[in-house]
Amino acid sequence: MTLPPALVPYVAVALLVGSNVFMTFAWYGHLKFKAAPLYVVVLASWGIAFFEYCLQVPANRMGHGHFSAAELKTIQEVVTLLVFAGFSVWWLGEPLRWNHAVGFALIAGGAAFVFYR
């Protein structure tokens, strides 16, 4: 399937968002199930991570012509922070404090330099 070139960056970013949702659940979702044996949560996390890879790899392959590898990684990191912030509040019930917001904003500000021409 070939996408129109104008859609490529949007689809790549959408795939990165989806992959980060899966990866955040793979890495942190088990924290609500502390009674589960470690080997069970490791296997479950691997299973969830498979779907993350099914989105991440195409996102990087598709996006690499439009974005540099450094830009793709930077997008992924900013998306990770946004997804994690929502996940932390919604799934884990952990409120974000002002210092988290400031720290995330500083990271996003630093990420902006990657895209500076």
mmCIF file of N, CA and C in Angstrom:
data_model
loop_
_atom_site.group_PDB
_atom_site.id
_atom_site.type_symbol
_atom_site.label_atom_id
_atom_site.label_comp_id
_atom_site.label_asym_id
_atom_site.label_seq_id
_atom_site.Cartn_x
_atom_site.Cartn_y
_atom_site.Cartn_z
ATOM 1 N N MET A 1 0.838 -1.169 0.000
ATOM 2 C CA MET A 1 0.000 0.000 0.000
ATOM 3 C C MET A 1 0.890 1.242 0.000
ATOM 4 N N THR A 2 0.585 2.160 -0.885
ATOM 5 C CA THR A 2 1.332 3.392 -0.974
ATOM 6 C C THR A 2 0.432 4.549 -0.554
ATOM 7 N N LEU A 3 0.922 5.316 0.386
ATOM 8 C CA LEU A 3 0.177 6.479 0.867
ATOM 9 C C LEU A 3 0.579 7.714 0.079
ATOM 10 N N PRO A 4 -0.344 8.659 -0.050
ATOM 11 C CA PRO A 4 0.068 9.943 -0.626
ATOM 12 C C PRO A 4 1.140 10.560 0.273
ATOM 13 N N PRO A 5 2.169 11.134 -0.308
ATOM 14 C CA PRO A 5 3.272 11.678 0.496
ATOM 15 C C PRO A 5 2.831 12.658 1.583
ATOM 16 N N ALA A 6 1.783 13.405 1.341
ATOM 17 C CA ALA A 6 1.329 14.376 2.341
ATOM 18 C C ALA A 6 0.785 13.699 3.592
ATOM 19 N N LEU A 7 0.325 12.458 3.484
ATOM 20 C CA LEU A 7 -0.227 11.734 4.634
ATOM 21 C C LEU A 7 0.824 10.996 5.449
ATOM 22 N N VAL A 8 1.968 10.739 4.865
ATOM 23 C CA VAL A 8 2.992 9.915 5.514
ATOM 24 C C VAL A 8 3.350 10.405 6.922
ATOM 25 N N PRO A 9 3.661 11.690 7.137
ATOM 26 C CA PRO A 9 4.040 12.092 8.497
ATOM 27 C C PRO A 9 2.909 11.895 9.499
ATOM 28 N N TYR A 10 1.674 12.107 9.086
ATOM 29 C CA TYR A 10 0.542 11.959 10.002
ATOM 30 C C TYR A 10 0.302 10.501 10.360
ATOM 31 N N VAL A 11 0.394 9.637 9.373
ATOM 32 C CA VAL A 11 0.207 8.204 9.637
ATOM 33 C C VAL A 11 1.352 7.681 10.498
ATOM 34 N N ALA A 12 2.573 8.113 10.214
ATOM 35 C CA ALA A 12 3.725 7.675 11.015
ATOM 36 C C ALA A 12 3.558 8.092 12.472
ATOM 37 N N VAL A 13 3.144 9.320 12.711
ATOM 38 C CA VAL A 13 2.953 9.793 14.086
ATOM 39 C C VAL A 13 1.793 9.036 14.739
ATOM 40 N N ALA A 14 0.716 8.792 13.998
ATOM 41 C CA ALA A 14 -0.414 8.036 14.560
ATOM 42 C C ALA A 14 0.018 6.624 14.956
ATOM 43 N N LEU A 15 0.847 5.993 14.136
ATOM 44 C CA LEU A 15 1.367 4.665 14.470
ATOM 45 C C LEU A 15 2.263 4.735 15.706
ATOM 46 N N LEU A 16 3.047 5.800 15.828
ATOM 47 C CA LEU A 16 3.890 5.966 17.015
ATOM 48 C C LEU A 16 3.043 6.132 18.268
ATOM 49 N N VAL A 17 1.947 6.858 18.157
ATOM 50 C CA VAL A 17 1.048 7.008 19.306
ATOM 51 C C VAL A 17 0.485 5.647 19.699
ATOM 52 N N GLY A 18 -0.017 4.907 18.719
ATOM 53 C CA GLY A 18 -0.560 3.576 19.010
ATOM 54 C C GLY A 18 0.480 2.647 19.613
ATOM 55 N N SER A 19 1.680 2.667 19.067
ATOM 56 C CA SER A 19 2.729 1.787 19.591
ATOM 57 C C SER A 19 3.075 2.158 21.026
ATOM 58 N N ASN A 20 3.054 3.444 21.335
ATOM 59 C CA ASN A 20 3.373 3.878 22.693
ATOM 60 C C ASN A 20 2.292 3.494 23.690
ATOM 61 N N VAL A 21 1.054 3.457 23.260
ATOM 62 C CA VAL A 21 -0.011 2.986 24.150
ATOM 63 C C VAL A 21 0.262 1.533 24.538
ATOM 64 N N PHE A 22 0.570 0.703 23.548
ATOM 65 C CA PHE A 22 0.880 -0.695 23.841
ATOM 66 C C PHE A 22 2.111 -0.819 24.731
ATOM 67 N N MET A 23 3.160 -0.065 24.414
ATOM 68 C CA MET A 23 4.396 -0.207 25.186
ATOM 69 C C MET A 23 4.220 0.283 26.616
ATOM 70 N N THR A 24 3.443 1.329 26.804
ATOM 71 C CA THR A 24 3.214 1.819 28.160
ATOM 72 C C THR A 24 2.477 0.772 28.982
ATOM 73 N N PHE A 25 1.493 0.106 28.371
ATOM 74 C CA PHE A 25 0.815 -0.983 29.084
ATOM 75 C C PHE A 25 1.769 -2.140 29.332
ATOM 76 N N ALA A 26 2.642 -2.438 28.379
ATOM 77 C CA ALA A 26 3.588 -3.543 28.561
ATOM 78 C C ALA A 26 4.556 -3.248 29.711
ATOM 79 N N TRP A 27 5.012 -2.022 29.809
ATOM 80 C CA TRP A 27 6.011 -1.675 30.817
ATOM 81 C C TRP A 27 5.414 -1.369 32.174
ATOM 82 N N TYR A 28 4.232 -0.746 32.209
ATOM 83 C CA TYR A 28 3.707 -0.249 33.486
ATOM 84 C C TYR A 28 2.337 -0.803 33.870
ATOM 85 N N GLY A 29 1.642 -1.431 32.947
ATOM 86 C CA GLY A 29 0.291 -1.918 33.227
ATOM 87 C C GLY A 29 0.222 -2.926 34.358
ATOM 88 N N HIS A 30 1.265 -3.715 34.493
ATOM 89 C CA HIS A 30 1.289 -4.753 35.526
ATOM 90 C C HIS A 30 1.379 -4.193 36.938
ATOM 91 N N LEU A 31 1.660 -2.908 37.083
ATOM 92 C CA LEU A 31 1.796 -2.331 38.424
ATOM 93 C C LEU A 31 0.482 -2.378 39.206
ATOM 94 N N LYS A 32 -0.631 -2.549 38.505
ATOM 95 C CA LYS A 32 -1.919 -2.701 39.188
ATOM 96 C C LYS A 32 -2.135 -4.143 39.662
ATOM 97 N N PHE A 33 -1.265 -5.062 39.256
ATOM 98 C CA PHE A 33 -1.438 -6.476 39.567
ATOM 99 C C PHE A 33 -0.224 -7.015 40.313
ATOM 100 N N LYS A 34 0.081 -6.413 41.431
ATOM 101 C CA LYS A 34 1.285 -6.781 42.184
ATOM 102 C C LYS A 34 1.225 -8.189 42.756
ATOM 103 N N ALA A 35 0.038 -8.756 42.873
ATOM 104 C CA ALA A 35 -0.085 -10.108 43.406
ATOM 105 C C ALA A 35 0.248 -11.174 42.354
ATOM 106 N N ALA A 36 0.235 -10.786 41.093
ATOM 107 C CA ALA A 36 0.538 -11.746 40.022
ATOM 108 C C ALA A 36 2.016 -12.112 40.067
ATOM 109 N N PRO A 37 2.340 -13.374 39.814
ATOM 110 C CA PRO A 37 3.756 -13.782 39.797
ATOM 111 C C PRO A 37 4.531 -13.023 38.716
ATOM 112 N N LEU A 38 5.779 -12.768 38.993
ATOM 113 C CA LEU A 38 6.611 -11.993 38.076
ATOM 114 C C LEU A 38 6.677 -12.639 36.693
ATOM 115 N N TYR A 39 6.808 -13.959 36.620
ATOM 116 C CA TYR A 39 6.921 -14.593 35.310
ATOM 117 C C TYR A 39 5.650 -14.386 34.488
ATOM 118 N N VAL A 40 4.494 -14.297 35.145
ATOM 119 C CA VAL A 40 3.233 -14.065 34.432
ATOM 120 C C VAL A 40 3.215 -12.663 33.836
ATOM 121 N N VAL A 41 3.609 -11.665 34.626
ATOM 122 C CA VAL A 41 3.580 -10.305 34.094
ATOM 123 C C VAL A 41 4.663 -10.089 33.037
ATOM 124 N N VAL A 42 5.790 -10.784 33.158
ATOM 125 C CA VAL A 42 6.822 -10.683 32.119
ATOM 126 C C VAL A 42 6.291 -11.258 30.813
ATOM 127 N N LEU A 43 5.681 -12.424 30.864
ATOM 128 C CA LEU A 43 5.124 -13.026 29.641
ATOM 129 C C LEU A 43 3.999 -12.178 29.056
ATOM 130 N N ALA A 44 3.139 -11.653 29.925
ATOM 131 C CA ALA A 44 2.064 -10.784 29.442
ATOM 132 C C ALA A 44 2.642 -9.518 28.799
ATOM 133 N N SER A 45 3.675 -8.967 29.409
ATOM 134 C CA SER A 45 4.306 -7.766 28.856
ATOM 135 C C SER A 45 4.934 -8.052 27.496
ATOM 136 N N TRP A 46 5.574 -9.199 27.345
ATOM 137 C CA TRP A 46 6.131 -9.572 26.047
ATOM 138 C C TRP A 46 5.034 -9.684 25.003
ATOM 139 N N GLY A 47 3.907 -10.281 25.395
ATOM 140 C CA GLY A 47 2.788 -10.415 24.464
ATOM 141 C C GLY A 47 2.249 -9.062 24.028
ATOM 142 N N ILE A 48 2.143 -8.143 24.959
ATOM 143 C CA ILE A 48 1.666 -6.794 24.630
ATOM 144 C C ILE A 48 2.695 -6.069 23.763
ATOM 145 N N ALA A 49 3.965 -6.245 24.091
ATOM 146 C CA ALA A 49 5.030 -5.566 23.341
ATOM 147 C C ALA A 49 5.070 -6.010 21.887
ATOM 148 N N PHE A 50 4.635 -7.232 21.593
ATOM 149 C CA PHE A 50 4.580 -7.686 20.199
ATOM 150 C C PHE A 50 3.752 -6.721 19.359
ATOM 151 N N PHE A 51 2.609 -6.297 19.900
ATOM 152 C CA PHE A 51 1.740 -5.392 19.158
ATOM 153 C C PHE A 51 2.354 -4.000 19.047
ATOM 154 N N GLU A 52 3.142 -3.623 20.046
ATOM 155 C CA GLU A 52 3.869 -2.361 19.957
ATOM 156 C C GLU A 52 4.825 -2.396 18.773
ATOM 157 N N TYR A 53 5.539 -3.498 18.620
ATOM 158 C CA TYR A 53 6.472 -3.632 17.508
ATOM 159 C C TYR A 53 5.750 -3.631 16.166
ATOM 160 N N CYS A 54 4.554 -4.211 16.131
ATOM 161 C CA CYS A 54 3.774 -4.249 14.888
ATOM 162 C C CYS A 54 3.386 -2.848 14.421
ATOM 163 N N LEU A 55 3.399 -1.872 15.312
ATOM 164 C CA LEU A 55 3.113 -0.484 14.941
ATOM 165 C C LEU A 55 4.384 0.355 14.845
ATOM 166 N N GLN A 56 5.322 0.121 15.751
ATOM 167 C CA GLN A 56 6.552 0.927 15.800
ATOM 168 C C GLN A 56 7.417 0.734 14.561
ATOM 169 N N VAL A 57 7.613 -0.506 14.160
ATOM 170 C CA VAL A 57 8.490 -0.773 13.017
ATOM 171 C C VAL A 57 7.941 -0.141 11.735
ATOM 172 N N PRO A 58 6.649 -0.330 11.413
ATOM 173 C CA PRO A 58 6.128 0.361 10.222
ATOM 174 C C PRO A 58 6.176 1.889 10.347
ATOM 175 N N ALA A 59 5.942 2.407 11.547
ATOM 176 C CA ALA A 59 6.004 3.865 11.737
ATOM 177 C C ALA A 59 7.392 4.386 11.397
ATOM 178 N N ASN A 60 8.411 3.708 11.897
ATOM 179 C CA ASN A 60 9.782 4.154 11.629
ATOM 180 C C ASN A 60 10.154 3.975 10.162
ATOM 181 N N ARG A 61 9.755 2.868 9.579
ATOM 182 C CA ARG A 61 10.087 2.625 8.175
ATOM 183 C C ARG A 61 9.388 3.638 7.275
ATOM 184 N N MET A 62 8.120 3.870 7.557
ATOM 185 C CA MET A 62 7.335 4.807 6.753
ATOM 186 C C MET A 62 7.811 6.241 6.974
ATOM 187 N N GLY A 63 8.048 6.603 8.214
ATOM 188 C CA GLY A 63 8.385 7.976 8.531
ATOM 189 C C GLY A 63 9.799 8.385 8.196
ATOM 190 N N HIS A 64 10.696 7.405 8.011
ATOM 191 C CA HIS A 64 12.109 7.736 7.832
ATOM 192 C C HIS A 64 12.386 8.546 6.578
ATOM 193 N N GLY A 65 11.602 8.426 5.566
ATOM 194 C CA GLY A 65 11.818 9.249 4.374
ATOM 195 C C GLY A 65 11.449 10.702 4.599
ATOM 196 N N HIS A 66 10.476 10.925 5.465
ATOM 197 C CA HIS A 66 10.034 12.294 5.754
ATOM 198 C C HIS A 66 10.819 12.896 6.923
ATOM 199 N N PHE A 67 11.054 12.101 7.962
ATOM 200 C CA PHE A 67 11.790 12.520 9.148
ATOM 201 C C PHE A 67 13.154 11.844 9.175
ATOM 202 N N SER A 68 14.121 12.477 9.806
ATOM 203 C CA SER A 68 15.403 11.804 10.046
ATOM 204 C C SER A 68 15.201 10.808 11.198
ATOM 205 N N ALA A 69 16.157 9.929 11.393
ATOM 206 C CA ALA A 69 16.070 8.977 12.504
ATOM 207 C C ALA A 69 16.037 9.721 13.845
ATOM 208 N N ALA A 70 16.818 10.777 13.968
ATOM 209 C CA ALA A 70 16.824 11.560 15.206
ATOM 210 C C ALA A 70 15.461 12.220 15.435
ATOM 211 N N GLU A 71 14.832 12.694 14.375
ATOM 212 C CA GLU A 71 13.508 13.297 14.509
ATOM 213 C C GLU A 71 12.465 12.254 14.895
ATOM 214 N N LEU A 72 12.537 11.067 14.292
ATOM 215 C CA LEU A 72 11.606 9.996 14.656
ATOM 216 C C LEU A 72 11.749 9.622 16.124
ATOM 217 N N LYS A 73 12.968 9.502 16.596
ATOM 218 C CA LYS A 73 13.206 9.161 17.998
ATOM 219 C C LYS A 73 12.674 10.261 18.916
ATOM 220 N N THR A 74 12.864 11.500 18.523
ATOM 221 C CA THR A 74 12.394 12.618 19.322
ATOM 222 C C THR A 74 10.868 12.630 19.385
ATOM 223 N N ILE A 75 10.215 12.408 18.253
ATOM 224 C CA ILE A 75 8.750 12.320 18.238
ATOM 225 C C ILE A 75 8.301 11.208 19.175
ATOM 226 N N GLN A 76 8.968 10.079 19.084
ATOM 227 C CA GLN A 76 8.606 8.932 19.919
ATOM 228 C C GLN A 76 8.738 9.266 21.398
ATOM 229 N N GLU A 77 9.772 9.991 21.779
ATOM 230 C CA GLU A 77 9.974 10.329 23.190
ATOM 231 C C GLU A 77 8.914 11.294 23.697
ATOM 232 N N VAL A 78 8.570 12.285 22.893
ATOM 233 C CA VAL A 78 7.535 13.238 23.300
ATOM 234 C C VAL A 78 6.181 12.536 23.379
ATOM 235 N N VAL A 79 5.893 11.698 22.397
ATOM 236 C CA VAL A 79 4.643 10.928 22.429
ATOM 237 C C VAL A 79 4.612 10.040 23.670
ATOM 238 N N THR A 80 5.740 9.433 24.003
ATOM 239 C CA THR A 80 5.815 8.581 25.189
ATOM 240 C C THR A 80 5.449 9.365 26.449
ATOM 241 N N LEU A 81 5.962 10.565 26.578
ATOM 242 C CA LEU A 81 5.634 11.382 27.751
ATOM 243 C C LEU A 81 4.152 11.716 27.808
ATOM 244 N N LEU A 82 3.563 12.065 26.662
ATOM 245 C CA LEU A 82 2.145 12.395 26.637
ATOM 246 C C LEU A 82 1.282 11.179 26.965
ATOM 247 N N VAL A 83 1.613 10.049 26.352
ATOM 248 C CA VAL A 83 0.859 8.820 26.619
ATOM 249 C C VAL A 83 1.027 8.420 28.080
ATOM 250 N N PHE A 84 2.251 8.483 28.583
ATOM 251 C CA PHE A 84 2.487 8.089 29.966
ATOM 252 C C PHE A 84 1.762 8.995 30.950
ATOM 253 N N ALA A 85 1.712 10.289 30.670
ATOM 254 C CA ALA A 85 1.016 11.216 31.567
ATOM 255 C C ALA A 85 -0.450 10.812 31.691
ATOM 256 N N GLY A 86 -1.099 10.540 30.573
ATOM 257 C CA GLY A 86 -2.491 10.099 30.613
ATOM 258 C C GLY A 86 -2.650 8.752 31.286
ATOM 259 N N PHE A 87 -1.751 7.836 30.986
ATOM 260 C CA PHE A 87 -1.783 6.494 31.563
ATOM 261 C C PHE A 87 -1.615 6.544 33.073
ATOM 262 N N SER A 88 -0.695 7.369 33.533
ATOM 263 C CA SER A 88 -0.416 7.481 34.955
ATOM 264 C C SER A 88 -1.656 7.925 35.724
ATOM 265 N N VAL A 89 -2.373 8.885 35.169
ATOM 266 C CA VAL A 89 -3.576 9.390 35.822
ATOM 267 C C VAL A 89 -4.723 8.393 35.680
ATOM 268 N N TRP A 90 -4.967 7.938 34.451
ATOM 269 C CA TRP A 90 -6.138 7.111 34.160
ATOM 270 C C TRP A 90 -6.001 5.688 34.695
ATOM 271 N N TRP A 91 -4.909 5.011 34.410
ATOM 272 C CA TRP A 91 -4.758 3.600 34.751
ATOM 273 C C TRP A 91 -4.214 3.395 36.163
ATOM 274 N N LEU A 92 -3.179 4.137 36.501
ATOM 275 C CA LEU A 92 -2.539 3.957 37.805
ATOM 276 C C LEU A 92 -3.151 4.818 38.900
ATOM 277 N N GLY A 93 -3.931 5.814 38.519
ATOM 278 C CA GLY A 93 -4.544 6.683 39.516
ATOM 279 C C GLY A 93 -3.543 7.559 40.248
ATOM 280 N N GLU A 94 -2.432 7.847 39.613
ATOM 281 C CA GLU A 94 -1.393 8.690 40.205
ATOM 282 C C GLU A 94 -1.479 10.085 39.601
ATOM 283 N N PRO A 95 -1.767 11.075 40.409
ATOM 284 C CA PRO A 95 -1.889 12.424 39.848
ATOM 285 C C PRO A 95 -0.537 12.966 39.391
ATOM 286 N N LEU A 96 -0.589 13.779 38.360
ATOM 287 C CA LEU A 96 0.616 14.475 37.927
ATOM 288 C C LEU A 96 0.717 15.768 38.712
ATOM 289 N N ARG A 97 1.896 16.056 39.176
ATOM 290 C CA ARG A 97 2.123 17.269 39.954
ATOM 291 C C ARG A 97 2.747 18.336 39.050
ATOM 292 N N TRP A 98 2.842 19.523 39.584
ATOM 293 C CA TRP A 98 3.370 20.639 38.802
ATOM 294 C C TRP A 98 4.799 20.372 38.339
ATOM 295 N N ASN A 99 5.600 19.699 39.186
ATOM 296 C CA ASN A 99 6.990 19.447 38.801
ATOM 297 C C ASN A 99 7.081 18.442 37.652
ATOM 298 N N HIS A 100 6.130 17.516 37.573
ATOM 299 C CA HIS A 100 6.094 16.601 36.425
ATOM 300 C C HIS A 100 5.811 17.396 35.151
ATOM 301 N N ALA A 101 4.819 18.282 35.232
ATOM 302 C CA ALA A 101 4.460 19.098 34.065
ATOM 303 C C ALA A 101 5.633 19.962 33.612
ATOM 304 N N VAL A 102 6.335 20.570 34.553
ATOM 305 C CA VAL A 102 7.489 21.406 34.202
ATOM 306 C C VAL A 102 8.590 20.555 33.574
ATOM 307 N N GLY A 103 8.866 19.407 34.177
ATOM 308 C CA GLY A 103 9.897 18.529 33.624
ATOM 309 C C GLY A 103 9.555 18.044 32.229
ATOM 310 N N PHE A 104 8.309 17.635 32.027
ATOM 311 C CA PHE A 104 7.881 17.187 30.696
ATOM 312 C C PHE A 104 7.976 18.339 29.691
ATOM 313 N N ALA A 105 7.587 19.544 30.116
ATOM 314 C CA ALA A 105 7.655 20.703 29.220
ATOM 315 C C ALA A 105 9.102 21.022 28.840
ATOM 316 N N LEU A 106 10.018 20.890 29.788
ATOM 317 C CA LEU A 106 11.432 21.126 29.473
ATOM 318 C C LEU A 106 11.959 20.097 28.481
ATOM 319 N N ILE A 107 11.547 18.850 28.651
ATOM 320 C CA ILE A 107 11.956 17.812 27.698
ATOM 321 C C ILE A 107 11.390 18.120 26.315
ATOM 322 N N ALA A 108 10.113 18.509 26.258
ATOM 323 C CA ALA A 108 9.494 18.859 24.979
ATOM 324 C C ALA A 108 10.182 20.071 24.357
ATOM 325 N N GLY A 109 10.559 21.045 25.191
ATOM 326 C CA GLY A 109 11.294 22.196 24.685
ATOM 327 C C GLY A 109 12.631 21.802 24.092
ATOM 328 N N GLY A 110 13.320 20.894 24.763
ATOM 329 C CA GLY A 110 14.584 20.389 24.222
ATOM 330 C C GLY A 110 14.372 19.644 22.919
ATOM 331 N N ALA A 111 13.269 18.914 22.853
ATOM 332 C CA ALA A 111 12.969 18.172 21.631
ATOM 333 C C ALA A 111 12.746 19.118 20.454
ATOM 334 N N ALA A 112 12.228 20.300 20.723
ATOM 335 C CA ALA A 112 11.981 21.261 19.651
ATOM 336 C C ALA A 112 13.277 21.628 18.932
ATOM 337 N N PHE A 113 14.392 21.614 19.631
ATOM 338 C CA PHE A 113 15.672 21.934 19.000
ATOM 339 C C PHE A 113 16.071 20.916 17.940
ATOM 340 N N VAL A 114 15.605 19.686 18.093
ATOM 341 C CA VAL A 114 15.914 18.658 17.092
ATOM 342 C C VAL A 114 15.317 19.043 15.736
ATOM 343 N N PHE A 115 14.176 19.733 15.766
ATOM 344 C CA PHE A 115 13.485 20.091 14.532
ATOM 345 C C PHE A 115 13.856 21.479 14.016
ATOM 346 N N TYR A 116 14.690 22.182 14.746
ATOM 347 C CA TYR A 116 15.109 23.524 14.339
ATOM 348 C C TYR A 116 15.978 23.429 13.096
ATOM 349 N N ARG A 117 15.654 24.227 12.106
ATOM 350 C CA ARG A 117 16.417 24.173 10.848
ATOM 351 C C ARG A 117 17.440 25.275 10.820
#
